[in-house]
mmCIF file of N, CA, C and O in Angstrom:
data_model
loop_
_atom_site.group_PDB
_atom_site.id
_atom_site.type_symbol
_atom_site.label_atom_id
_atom_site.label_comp_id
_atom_site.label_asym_id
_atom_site.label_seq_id
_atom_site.Cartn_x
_atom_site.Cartn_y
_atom_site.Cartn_z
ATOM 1 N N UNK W 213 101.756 13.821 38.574
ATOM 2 C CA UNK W 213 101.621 13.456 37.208
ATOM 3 C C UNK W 213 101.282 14.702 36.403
ATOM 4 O O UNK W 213 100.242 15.324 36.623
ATOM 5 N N UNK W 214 102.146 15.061 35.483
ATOM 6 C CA UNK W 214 101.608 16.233 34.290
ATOM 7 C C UNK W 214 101.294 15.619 33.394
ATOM 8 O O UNK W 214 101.819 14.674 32.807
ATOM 9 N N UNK W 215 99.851 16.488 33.178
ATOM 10 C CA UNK W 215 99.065 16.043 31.583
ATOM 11 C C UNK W 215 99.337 17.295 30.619
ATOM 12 O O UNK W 215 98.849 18.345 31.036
ATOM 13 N N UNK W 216 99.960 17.362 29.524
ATOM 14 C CA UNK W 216 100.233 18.093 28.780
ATOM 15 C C UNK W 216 99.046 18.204 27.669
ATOM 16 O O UNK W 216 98.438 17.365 27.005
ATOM 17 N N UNK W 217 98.993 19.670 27.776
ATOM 18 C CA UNK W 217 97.670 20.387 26.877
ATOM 19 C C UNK W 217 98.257 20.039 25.579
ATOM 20 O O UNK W 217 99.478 19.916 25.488
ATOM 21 N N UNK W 218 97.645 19.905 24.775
ATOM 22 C CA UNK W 218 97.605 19.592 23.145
ATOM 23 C C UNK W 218 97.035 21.083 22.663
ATOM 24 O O UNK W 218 95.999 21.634 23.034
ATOM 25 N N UNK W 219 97.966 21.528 21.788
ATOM 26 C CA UNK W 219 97.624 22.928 20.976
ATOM 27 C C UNK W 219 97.058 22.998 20.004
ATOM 28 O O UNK W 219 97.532 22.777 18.889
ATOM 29 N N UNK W 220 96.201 23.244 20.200
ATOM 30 C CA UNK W 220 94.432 23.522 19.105
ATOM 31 C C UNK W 220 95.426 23.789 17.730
ATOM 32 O O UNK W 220 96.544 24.218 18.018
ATOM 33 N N UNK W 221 95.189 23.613 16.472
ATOM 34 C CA UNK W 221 96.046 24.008 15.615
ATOM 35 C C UNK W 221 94.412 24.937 14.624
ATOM 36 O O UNK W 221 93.520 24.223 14.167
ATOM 37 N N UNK W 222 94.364 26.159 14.512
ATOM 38 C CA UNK W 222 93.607 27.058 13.497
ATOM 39 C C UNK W 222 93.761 26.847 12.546
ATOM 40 O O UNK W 222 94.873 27.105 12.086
ATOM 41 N N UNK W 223 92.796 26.287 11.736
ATOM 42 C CA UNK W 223 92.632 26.101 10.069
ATOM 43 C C UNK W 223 92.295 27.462 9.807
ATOM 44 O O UNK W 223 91.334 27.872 10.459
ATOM 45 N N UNK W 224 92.960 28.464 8.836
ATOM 46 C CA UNK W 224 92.612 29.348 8.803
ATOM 47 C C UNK W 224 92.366 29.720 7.231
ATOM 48 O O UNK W 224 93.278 29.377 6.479
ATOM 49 N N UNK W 225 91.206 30.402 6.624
ATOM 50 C CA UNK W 225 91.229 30.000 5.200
ATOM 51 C C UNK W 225 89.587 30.588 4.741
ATOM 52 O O UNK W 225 88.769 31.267 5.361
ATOM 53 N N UNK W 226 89.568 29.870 3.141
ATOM 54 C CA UNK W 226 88.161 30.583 3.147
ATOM 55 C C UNK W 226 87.172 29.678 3.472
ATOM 56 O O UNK W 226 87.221 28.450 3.406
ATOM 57 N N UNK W 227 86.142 30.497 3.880
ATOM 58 C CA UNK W 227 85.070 29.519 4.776
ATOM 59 C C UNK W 227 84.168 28.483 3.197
ATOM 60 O O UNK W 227 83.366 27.566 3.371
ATOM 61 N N UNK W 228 84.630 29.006 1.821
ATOM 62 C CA UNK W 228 83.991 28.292 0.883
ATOM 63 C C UNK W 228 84.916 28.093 0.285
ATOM 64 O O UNK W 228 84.904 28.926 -0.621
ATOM 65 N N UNK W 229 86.225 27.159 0.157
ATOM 66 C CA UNK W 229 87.316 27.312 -0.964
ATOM 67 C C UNK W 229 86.974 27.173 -2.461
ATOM 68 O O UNK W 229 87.508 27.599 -3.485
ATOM 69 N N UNK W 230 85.825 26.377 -2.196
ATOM 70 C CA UNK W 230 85.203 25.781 -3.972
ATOM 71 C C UNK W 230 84.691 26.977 -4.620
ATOM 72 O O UNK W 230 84.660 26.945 -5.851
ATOM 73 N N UNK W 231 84.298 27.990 -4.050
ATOM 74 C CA UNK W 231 83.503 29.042 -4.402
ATOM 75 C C UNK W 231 84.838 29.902 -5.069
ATOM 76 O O UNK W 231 85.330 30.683 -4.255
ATOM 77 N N UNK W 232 85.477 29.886 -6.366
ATOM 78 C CA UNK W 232 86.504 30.928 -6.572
ATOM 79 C C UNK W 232 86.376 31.669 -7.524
ATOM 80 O O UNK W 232 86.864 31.010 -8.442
ATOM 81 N N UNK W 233 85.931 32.929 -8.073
ATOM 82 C CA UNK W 233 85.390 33.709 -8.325
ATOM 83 C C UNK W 233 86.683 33.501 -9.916
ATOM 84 O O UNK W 233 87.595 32.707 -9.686
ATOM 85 N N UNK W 234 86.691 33.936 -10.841
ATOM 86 C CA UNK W 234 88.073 34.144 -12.283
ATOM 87 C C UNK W 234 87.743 36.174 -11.693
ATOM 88 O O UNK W 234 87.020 36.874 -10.984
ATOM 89 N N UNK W 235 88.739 36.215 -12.514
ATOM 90 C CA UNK W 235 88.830 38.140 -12.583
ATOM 91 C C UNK W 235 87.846 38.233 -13.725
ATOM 92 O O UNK W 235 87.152 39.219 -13.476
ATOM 93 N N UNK W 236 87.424 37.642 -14.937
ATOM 94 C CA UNK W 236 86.546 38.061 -15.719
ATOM 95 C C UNK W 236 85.071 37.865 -14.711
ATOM 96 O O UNK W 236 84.349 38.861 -14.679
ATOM 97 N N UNK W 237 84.677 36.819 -14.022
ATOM 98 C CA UNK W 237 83.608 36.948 -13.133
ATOM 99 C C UNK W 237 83.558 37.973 -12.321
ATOM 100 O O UNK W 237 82.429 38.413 -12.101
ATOM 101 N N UNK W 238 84.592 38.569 -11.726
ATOM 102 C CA UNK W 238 84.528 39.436 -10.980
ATOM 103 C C UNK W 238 84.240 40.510 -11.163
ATOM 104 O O UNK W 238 83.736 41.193 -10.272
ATOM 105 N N UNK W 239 84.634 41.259 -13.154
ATOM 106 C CA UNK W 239 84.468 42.471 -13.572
ATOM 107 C C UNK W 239 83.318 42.492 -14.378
ATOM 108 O O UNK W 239 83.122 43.567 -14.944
ATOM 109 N N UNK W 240 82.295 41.366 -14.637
ATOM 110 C CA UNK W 240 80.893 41.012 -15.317
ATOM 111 C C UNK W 240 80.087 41.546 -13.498
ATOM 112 O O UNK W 240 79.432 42.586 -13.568
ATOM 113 N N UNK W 241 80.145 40.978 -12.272
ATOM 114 C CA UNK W 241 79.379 41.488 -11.358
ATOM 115 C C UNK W 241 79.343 43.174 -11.245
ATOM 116 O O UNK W 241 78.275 43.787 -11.213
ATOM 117 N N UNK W 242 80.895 43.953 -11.179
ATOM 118 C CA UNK W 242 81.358 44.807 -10.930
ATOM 119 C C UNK W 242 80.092 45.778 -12.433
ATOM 120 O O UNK W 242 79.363 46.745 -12.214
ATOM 121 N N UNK W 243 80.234 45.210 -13.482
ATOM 122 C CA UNK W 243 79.659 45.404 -14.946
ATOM 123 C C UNK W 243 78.545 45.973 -14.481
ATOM 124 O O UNK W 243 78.258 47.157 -14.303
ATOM 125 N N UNK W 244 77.585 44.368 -14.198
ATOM 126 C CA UNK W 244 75.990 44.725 -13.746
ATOM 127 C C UNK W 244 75.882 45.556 -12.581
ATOM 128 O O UNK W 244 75.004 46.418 -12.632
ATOM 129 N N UNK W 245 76.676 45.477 -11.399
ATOM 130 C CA UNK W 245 76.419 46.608 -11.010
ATOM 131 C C UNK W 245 76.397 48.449 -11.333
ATOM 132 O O UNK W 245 75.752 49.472 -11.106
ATOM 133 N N UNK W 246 77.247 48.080 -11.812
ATOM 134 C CA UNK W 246 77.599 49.721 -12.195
ATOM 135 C C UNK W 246 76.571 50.020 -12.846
ATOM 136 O O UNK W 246 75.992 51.063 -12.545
ATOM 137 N N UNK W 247 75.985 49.064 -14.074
ATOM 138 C CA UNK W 247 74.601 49.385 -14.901
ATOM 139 C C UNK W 247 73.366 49.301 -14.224
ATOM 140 O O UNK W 247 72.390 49.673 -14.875
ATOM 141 N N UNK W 248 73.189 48.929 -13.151
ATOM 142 C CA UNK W 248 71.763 48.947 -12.342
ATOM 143 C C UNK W 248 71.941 50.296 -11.328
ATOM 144 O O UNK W 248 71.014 50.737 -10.648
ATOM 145 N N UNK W 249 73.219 50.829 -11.357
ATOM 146 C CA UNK W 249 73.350 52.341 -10.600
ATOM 147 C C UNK W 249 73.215 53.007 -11.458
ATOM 148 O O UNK W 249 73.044 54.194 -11.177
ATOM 149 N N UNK W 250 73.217 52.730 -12.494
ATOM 150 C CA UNK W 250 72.786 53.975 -13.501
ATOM 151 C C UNK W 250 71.567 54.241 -13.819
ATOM 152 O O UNK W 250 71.278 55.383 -14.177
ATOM 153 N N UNK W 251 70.477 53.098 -13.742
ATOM 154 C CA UNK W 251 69.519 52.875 -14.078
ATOM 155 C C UNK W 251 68.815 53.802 -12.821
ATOM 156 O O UNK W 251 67.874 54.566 -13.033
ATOM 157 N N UNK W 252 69.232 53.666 -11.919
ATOM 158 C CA UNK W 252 68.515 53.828 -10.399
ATOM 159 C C UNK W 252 68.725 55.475 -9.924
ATOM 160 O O UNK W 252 67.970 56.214 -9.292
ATOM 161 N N UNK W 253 69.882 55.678 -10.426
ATOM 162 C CA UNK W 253 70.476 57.264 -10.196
ATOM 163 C C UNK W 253 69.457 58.343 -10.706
ATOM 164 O O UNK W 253 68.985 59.242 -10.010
ATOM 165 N N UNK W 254 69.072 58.004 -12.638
ATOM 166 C CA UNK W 254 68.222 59.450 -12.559
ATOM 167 C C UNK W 254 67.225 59.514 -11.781
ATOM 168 O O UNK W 254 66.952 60.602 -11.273
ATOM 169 N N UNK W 255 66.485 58.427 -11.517
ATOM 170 C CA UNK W 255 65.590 58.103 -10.572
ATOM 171 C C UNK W 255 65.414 59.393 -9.184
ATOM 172 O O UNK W 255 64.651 60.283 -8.809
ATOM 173 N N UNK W 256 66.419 58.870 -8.900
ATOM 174 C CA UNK W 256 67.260 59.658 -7.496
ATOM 175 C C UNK W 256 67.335 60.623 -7.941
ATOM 176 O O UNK W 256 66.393 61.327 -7.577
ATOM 177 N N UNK W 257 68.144 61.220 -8.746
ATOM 178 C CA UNK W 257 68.228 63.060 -8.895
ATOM 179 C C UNK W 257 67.087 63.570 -9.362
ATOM 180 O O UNK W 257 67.094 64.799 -9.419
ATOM 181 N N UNK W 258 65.841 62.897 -9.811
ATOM 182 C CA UNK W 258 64.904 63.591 -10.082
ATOM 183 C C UNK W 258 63.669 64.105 -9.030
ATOM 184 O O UNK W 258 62.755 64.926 -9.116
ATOM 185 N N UNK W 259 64.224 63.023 -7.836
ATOM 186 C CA UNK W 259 63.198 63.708 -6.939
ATOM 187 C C UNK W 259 63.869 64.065 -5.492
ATOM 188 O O UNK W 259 63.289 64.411 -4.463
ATOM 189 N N UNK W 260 65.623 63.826 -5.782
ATOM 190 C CA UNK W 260 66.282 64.417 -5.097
ATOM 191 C C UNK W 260 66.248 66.180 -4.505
ATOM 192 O O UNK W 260 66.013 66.413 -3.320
ATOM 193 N N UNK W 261 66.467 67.102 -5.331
ATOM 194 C CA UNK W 261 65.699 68.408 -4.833
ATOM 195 C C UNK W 261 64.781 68.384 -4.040
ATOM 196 O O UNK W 261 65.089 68.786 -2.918
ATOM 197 N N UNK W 262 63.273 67.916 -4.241
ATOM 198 C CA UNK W 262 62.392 68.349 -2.835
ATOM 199 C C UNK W 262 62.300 67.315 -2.088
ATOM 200 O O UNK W 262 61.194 67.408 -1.556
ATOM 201 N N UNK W 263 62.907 66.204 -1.665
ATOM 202 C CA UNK W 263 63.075 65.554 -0.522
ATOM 203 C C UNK W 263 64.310 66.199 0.051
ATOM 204 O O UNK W 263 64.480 66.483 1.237
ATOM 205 N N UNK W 264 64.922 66.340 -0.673
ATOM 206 C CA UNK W 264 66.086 66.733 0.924
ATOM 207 C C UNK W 264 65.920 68.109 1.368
ATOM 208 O O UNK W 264 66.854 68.800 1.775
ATOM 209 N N UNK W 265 64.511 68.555 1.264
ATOM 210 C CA UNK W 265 64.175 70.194 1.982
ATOM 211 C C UNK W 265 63.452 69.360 2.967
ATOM 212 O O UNK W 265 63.353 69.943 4.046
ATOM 213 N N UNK W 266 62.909 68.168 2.945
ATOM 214 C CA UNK W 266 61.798 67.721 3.860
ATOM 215 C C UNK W 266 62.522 66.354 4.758
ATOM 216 O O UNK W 266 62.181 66.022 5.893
ATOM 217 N N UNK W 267 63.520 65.733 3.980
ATOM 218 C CA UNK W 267 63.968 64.245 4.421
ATOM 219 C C UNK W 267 65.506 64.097 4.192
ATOM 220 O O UNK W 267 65.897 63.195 3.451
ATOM 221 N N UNK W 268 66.371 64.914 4.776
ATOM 222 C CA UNK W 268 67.357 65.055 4.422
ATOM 223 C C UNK W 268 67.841 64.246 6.064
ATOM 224 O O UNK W 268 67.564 64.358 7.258
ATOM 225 N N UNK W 269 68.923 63.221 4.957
ATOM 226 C CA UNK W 269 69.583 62.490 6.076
ATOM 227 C C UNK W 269 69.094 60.547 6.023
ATOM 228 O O UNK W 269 69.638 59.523 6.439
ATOM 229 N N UNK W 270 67.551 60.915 5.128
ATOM 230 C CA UNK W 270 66.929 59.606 5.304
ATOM 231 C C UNK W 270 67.443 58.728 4.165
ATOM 232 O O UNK W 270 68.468 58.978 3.532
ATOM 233 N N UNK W 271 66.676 57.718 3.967
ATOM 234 C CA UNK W 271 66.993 56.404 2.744
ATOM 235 C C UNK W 271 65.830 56.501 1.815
ATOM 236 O O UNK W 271 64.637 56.745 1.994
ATOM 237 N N UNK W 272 66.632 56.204 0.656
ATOM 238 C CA UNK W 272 65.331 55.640 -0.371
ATOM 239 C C UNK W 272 66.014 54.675 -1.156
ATOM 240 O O UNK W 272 67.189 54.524 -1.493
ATOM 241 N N UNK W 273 64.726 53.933 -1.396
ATOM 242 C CA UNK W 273 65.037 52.488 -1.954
ATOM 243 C C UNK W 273 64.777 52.456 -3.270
ATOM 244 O O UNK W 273 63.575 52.230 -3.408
ATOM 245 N N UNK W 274 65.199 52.546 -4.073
ATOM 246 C CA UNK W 274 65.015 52.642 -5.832
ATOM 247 C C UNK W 274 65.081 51.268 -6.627
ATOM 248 O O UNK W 274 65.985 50.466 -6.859
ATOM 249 N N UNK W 275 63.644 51.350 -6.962
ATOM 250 C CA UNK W 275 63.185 49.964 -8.358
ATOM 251 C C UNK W 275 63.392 50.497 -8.977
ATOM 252 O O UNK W 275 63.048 51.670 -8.830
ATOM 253 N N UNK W 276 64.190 50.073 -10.301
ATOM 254 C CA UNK W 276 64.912 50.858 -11.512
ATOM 255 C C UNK W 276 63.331 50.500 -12.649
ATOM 256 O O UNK W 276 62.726 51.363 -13.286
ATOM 257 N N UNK W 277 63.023 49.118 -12.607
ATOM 258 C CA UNK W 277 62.095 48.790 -13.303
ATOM 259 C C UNK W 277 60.827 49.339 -13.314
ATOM 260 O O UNK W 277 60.478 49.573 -14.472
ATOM 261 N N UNK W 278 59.845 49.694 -12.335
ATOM 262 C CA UNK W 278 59.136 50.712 -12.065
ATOM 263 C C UNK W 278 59.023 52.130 -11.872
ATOM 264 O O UNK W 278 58.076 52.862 -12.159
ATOM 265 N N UNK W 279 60.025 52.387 -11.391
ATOM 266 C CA UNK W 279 60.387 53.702 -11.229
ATOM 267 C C UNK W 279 60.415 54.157 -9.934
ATOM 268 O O UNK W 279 60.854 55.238 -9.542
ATOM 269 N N UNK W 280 59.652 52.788 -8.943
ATOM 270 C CA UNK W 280 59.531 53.179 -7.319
ATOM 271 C C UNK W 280 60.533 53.589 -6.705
ATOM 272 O O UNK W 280 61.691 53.172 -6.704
ATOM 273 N N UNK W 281 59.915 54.667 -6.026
ATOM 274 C CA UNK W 281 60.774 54.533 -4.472
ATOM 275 C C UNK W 281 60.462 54.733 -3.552
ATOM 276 O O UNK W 281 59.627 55.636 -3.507
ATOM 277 N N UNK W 282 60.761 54.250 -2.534
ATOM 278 C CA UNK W 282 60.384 54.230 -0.954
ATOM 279 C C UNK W 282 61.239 55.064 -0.058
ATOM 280 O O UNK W 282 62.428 54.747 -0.099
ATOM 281 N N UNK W 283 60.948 56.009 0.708
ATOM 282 C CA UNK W 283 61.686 56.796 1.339
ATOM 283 C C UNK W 283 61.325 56.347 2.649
ATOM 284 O O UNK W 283 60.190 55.913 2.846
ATOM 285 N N UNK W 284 62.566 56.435 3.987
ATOM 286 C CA UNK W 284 62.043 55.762 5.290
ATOM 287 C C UNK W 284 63.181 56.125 6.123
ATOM 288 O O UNK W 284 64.313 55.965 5.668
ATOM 289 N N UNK W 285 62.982 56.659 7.447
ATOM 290 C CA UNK W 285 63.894 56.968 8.528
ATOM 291 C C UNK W 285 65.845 56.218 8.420
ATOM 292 O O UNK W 285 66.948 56.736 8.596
ATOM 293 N N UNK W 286 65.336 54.695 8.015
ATOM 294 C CA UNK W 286 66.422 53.952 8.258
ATOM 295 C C UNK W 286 66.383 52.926 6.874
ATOM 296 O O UNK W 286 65.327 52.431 6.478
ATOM 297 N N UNK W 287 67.402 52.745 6.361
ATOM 298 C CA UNK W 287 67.901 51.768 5.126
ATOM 299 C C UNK W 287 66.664 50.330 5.166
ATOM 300 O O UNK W 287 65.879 49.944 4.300
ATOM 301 N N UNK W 288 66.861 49.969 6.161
ATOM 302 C CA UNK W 288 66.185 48.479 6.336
ATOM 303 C C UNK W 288 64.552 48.565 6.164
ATOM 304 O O UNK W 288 63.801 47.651 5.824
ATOM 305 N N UNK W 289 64.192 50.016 6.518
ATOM 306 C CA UNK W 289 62.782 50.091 6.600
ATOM 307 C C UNK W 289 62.318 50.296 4.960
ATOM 308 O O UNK W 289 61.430 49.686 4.365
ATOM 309 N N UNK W 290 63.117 51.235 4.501
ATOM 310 C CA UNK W 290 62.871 51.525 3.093
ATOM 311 C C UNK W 290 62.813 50.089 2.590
ATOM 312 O O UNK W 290 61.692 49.608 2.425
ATOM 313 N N UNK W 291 63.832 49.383 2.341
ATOM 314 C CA UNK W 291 63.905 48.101 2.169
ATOM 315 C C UNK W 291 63.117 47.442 1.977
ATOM 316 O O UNK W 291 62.828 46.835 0.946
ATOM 317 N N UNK W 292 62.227 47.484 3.832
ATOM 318 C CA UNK W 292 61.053 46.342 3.603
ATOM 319 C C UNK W 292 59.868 47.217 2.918
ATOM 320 O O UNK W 292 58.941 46.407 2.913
ATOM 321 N N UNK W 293 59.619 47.825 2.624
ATOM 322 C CA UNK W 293 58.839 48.781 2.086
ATOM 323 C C UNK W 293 58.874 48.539 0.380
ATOM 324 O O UNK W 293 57.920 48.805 -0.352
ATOM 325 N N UNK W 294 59.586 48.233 0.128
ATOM 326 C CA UNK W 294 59.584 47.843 -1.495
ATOM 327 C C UNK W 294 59.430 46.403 -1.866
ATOM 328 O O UNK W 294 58.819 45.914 -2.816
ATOM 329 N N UNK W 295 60.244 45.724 -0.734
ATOM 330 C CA UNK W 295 59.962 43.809 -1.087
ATOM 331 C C UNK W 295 58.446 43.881 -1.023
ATOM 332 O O UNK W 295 57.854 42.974 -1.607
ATOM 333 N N UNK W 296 57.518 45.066 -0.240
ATOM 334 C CA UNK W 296 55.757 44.683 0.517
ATOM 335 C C UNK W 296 55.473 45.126 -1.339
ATOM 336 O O UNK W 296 54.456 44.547 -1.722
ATOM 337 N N UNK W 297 55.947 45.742 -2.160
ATOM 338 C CA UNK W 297 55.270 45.928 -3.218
ATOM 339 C C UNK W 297 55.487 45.400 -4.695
ATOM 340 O O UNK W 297 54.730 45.302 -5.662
ATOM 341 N N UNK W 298 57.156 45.022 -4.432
ATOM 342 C CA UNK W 298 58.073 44.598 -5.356
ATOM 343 C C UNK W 298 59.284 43.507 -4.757
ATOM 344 O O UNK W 298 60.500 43.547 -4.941
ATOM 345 N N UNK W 299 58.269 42.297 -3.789
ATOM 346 C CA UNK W 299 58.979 40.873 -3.478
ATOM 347 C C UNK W 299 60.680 40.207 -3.988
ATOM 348 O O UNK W 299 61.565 39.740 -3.272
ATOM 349 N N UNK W 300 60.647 40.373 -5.243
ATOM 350 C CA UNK W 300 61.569 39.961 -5.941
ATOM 351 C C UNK W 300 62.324 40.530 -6.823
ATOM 352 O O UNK W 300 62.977 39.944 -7.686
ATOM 353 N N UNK W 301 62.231 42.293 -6.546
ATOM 354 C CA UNK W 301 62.857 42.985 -7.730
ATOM 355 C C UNK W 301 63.826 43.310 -6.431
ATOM 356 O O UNK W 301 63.451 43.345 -5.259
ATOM 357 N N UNK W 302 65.536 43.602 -7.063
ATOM 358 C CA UNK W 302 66.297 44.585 -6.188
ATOM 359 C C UNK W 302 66.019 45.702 -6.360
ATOM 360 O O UNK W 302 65.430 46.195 -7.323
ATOM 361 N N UNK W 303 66.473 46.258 -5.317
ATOM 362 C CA UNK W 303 66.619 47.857 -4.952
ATOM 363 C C UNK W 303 68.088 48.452 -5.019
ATOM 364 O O UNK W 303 69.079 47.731 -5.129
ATOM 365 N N UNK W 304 68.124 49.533 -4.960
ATOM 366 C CA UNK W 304 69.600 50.690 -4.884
ATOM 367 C C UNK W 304 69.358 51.630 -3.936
ATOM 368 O O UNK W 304 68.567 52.565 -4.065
ATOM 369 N N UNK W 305 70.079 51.379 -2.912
ATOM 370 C CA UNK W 305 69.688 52.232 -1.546
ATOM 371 C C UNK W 305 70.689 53.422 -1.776
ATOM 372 O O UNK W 305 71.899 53.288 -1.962
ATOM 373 N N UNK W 306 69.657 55.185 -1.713
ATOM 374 C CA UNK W 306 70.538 56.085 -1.568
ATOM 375 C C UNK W 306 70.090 56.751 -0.139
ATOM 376 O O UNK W 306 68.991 56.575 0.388
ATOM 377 N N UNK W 307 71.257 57.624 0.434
ATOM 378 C CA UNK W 307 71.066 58.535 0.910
ATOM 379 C C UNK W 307 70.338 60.065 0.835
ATOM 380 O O UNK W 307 70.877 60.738 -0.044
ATOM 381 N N UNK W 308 69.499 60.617 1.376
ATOM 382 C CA UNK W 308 68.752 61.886 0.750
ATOM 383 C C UNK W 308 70.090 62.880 1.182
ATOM 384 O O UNK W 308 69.844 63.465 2.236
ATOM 385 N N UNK W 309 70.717 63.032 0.922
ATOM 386 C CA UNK W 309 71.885 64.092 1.048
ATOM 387 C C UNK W 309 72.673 64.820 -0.371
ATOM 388 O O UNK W 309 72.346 64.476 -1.507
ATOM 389 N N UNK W 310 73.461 65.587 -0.177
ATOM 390 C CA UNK W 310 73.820 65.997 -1.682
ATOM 391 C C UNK W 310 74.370 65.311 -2.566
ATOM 392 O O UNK W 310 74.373 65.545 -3.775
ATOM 393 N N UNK W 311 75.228 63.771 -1.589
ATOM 394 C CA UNK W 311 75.611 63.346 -2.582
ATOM 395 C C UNK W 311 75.027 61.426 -2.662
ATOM 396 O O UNK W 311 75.721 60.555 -3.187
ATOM 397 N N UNK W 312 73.867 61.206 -2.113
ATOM 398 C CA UNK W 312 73.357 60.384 -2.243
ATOM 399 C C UNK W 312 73.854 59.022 -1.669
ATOM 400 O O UNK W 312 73.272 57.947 -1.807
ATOM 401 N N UNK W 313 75.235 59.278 -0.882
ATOM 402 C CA UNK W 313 75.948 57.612 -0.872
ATOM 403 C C UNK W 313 75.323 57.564 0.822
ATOM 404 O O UNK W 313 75.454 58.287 1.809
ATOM 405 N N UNK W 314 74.616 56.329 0.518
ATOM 406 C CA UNK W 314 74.252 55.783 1.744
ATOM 407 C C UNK W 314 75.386 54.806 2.910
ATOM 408 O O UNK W 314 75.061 54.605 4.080
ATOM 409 N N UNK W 315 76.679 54.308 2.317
ATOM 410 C CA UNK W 315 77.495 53.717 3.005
ATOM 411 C C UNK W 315 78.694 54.608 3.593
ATOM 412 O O UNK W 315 78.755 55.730 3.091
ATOM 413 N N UNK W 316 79.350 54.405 4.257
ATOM 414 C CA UNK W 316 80.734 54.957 4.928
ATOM 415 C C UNK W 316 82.021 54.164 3.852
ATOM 416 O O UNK W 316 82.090 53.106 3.226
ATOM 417 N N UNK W 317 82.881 55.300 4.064
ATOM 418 C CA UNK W 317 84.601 54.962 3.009
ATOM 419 C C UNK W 317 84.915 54.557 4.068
ATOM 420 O O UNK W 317 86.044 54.097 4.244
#
């Protein structure tokens, strides 16, 4: 007797379809971001020079609203290092390097 397998059929798709973003929503996020990197940047170049003679390579976590920042071996540590002082404000994670980008192209 052959029992014939039944072929799984893959729904393949977005895991939220209801969730659909317009292109004007998309360039209002793109907006606020770009304006909270600006906010966060002089931040960064101002105390960029003498950390990267001492911490070059590391993270800092930038409150635009205070002016904090947290410097720390690894992204995540800086991180928690600012929620311990500033819970509910975001941060802008840079790199201490010349050119500050903490992610990979």
């Amino acid at each position: 007797m052959n029992i014939m397998k039944t072929q799984r059929t893959v729904n393949r798709g977005r895991i939220f379809p209801e969730i659909q973003w317009t292109e004007a929503q998309k360039a209002q996020w793109r907006t606020e971001q770009e304006a909270f990197y600006q906010r966060c940047k002089p931040i960064f170049e101002c105390v960029q020079p003498e950390l990267i003679k001492t911490h070059y390579g590391w993270y800092m976590a930038v409150e635009p609203e205070s002016k904090d920042y947290f410097v720390a071996q690894d992204e995540l540590t800086a991180i928690k290092l600012s929620r311990q002082k500033h819970p509910n404000a975001p941060v802008f994670i840079f790199r201490i390097n010349e050119t500050g980008v903490a992610g990979t192209i």
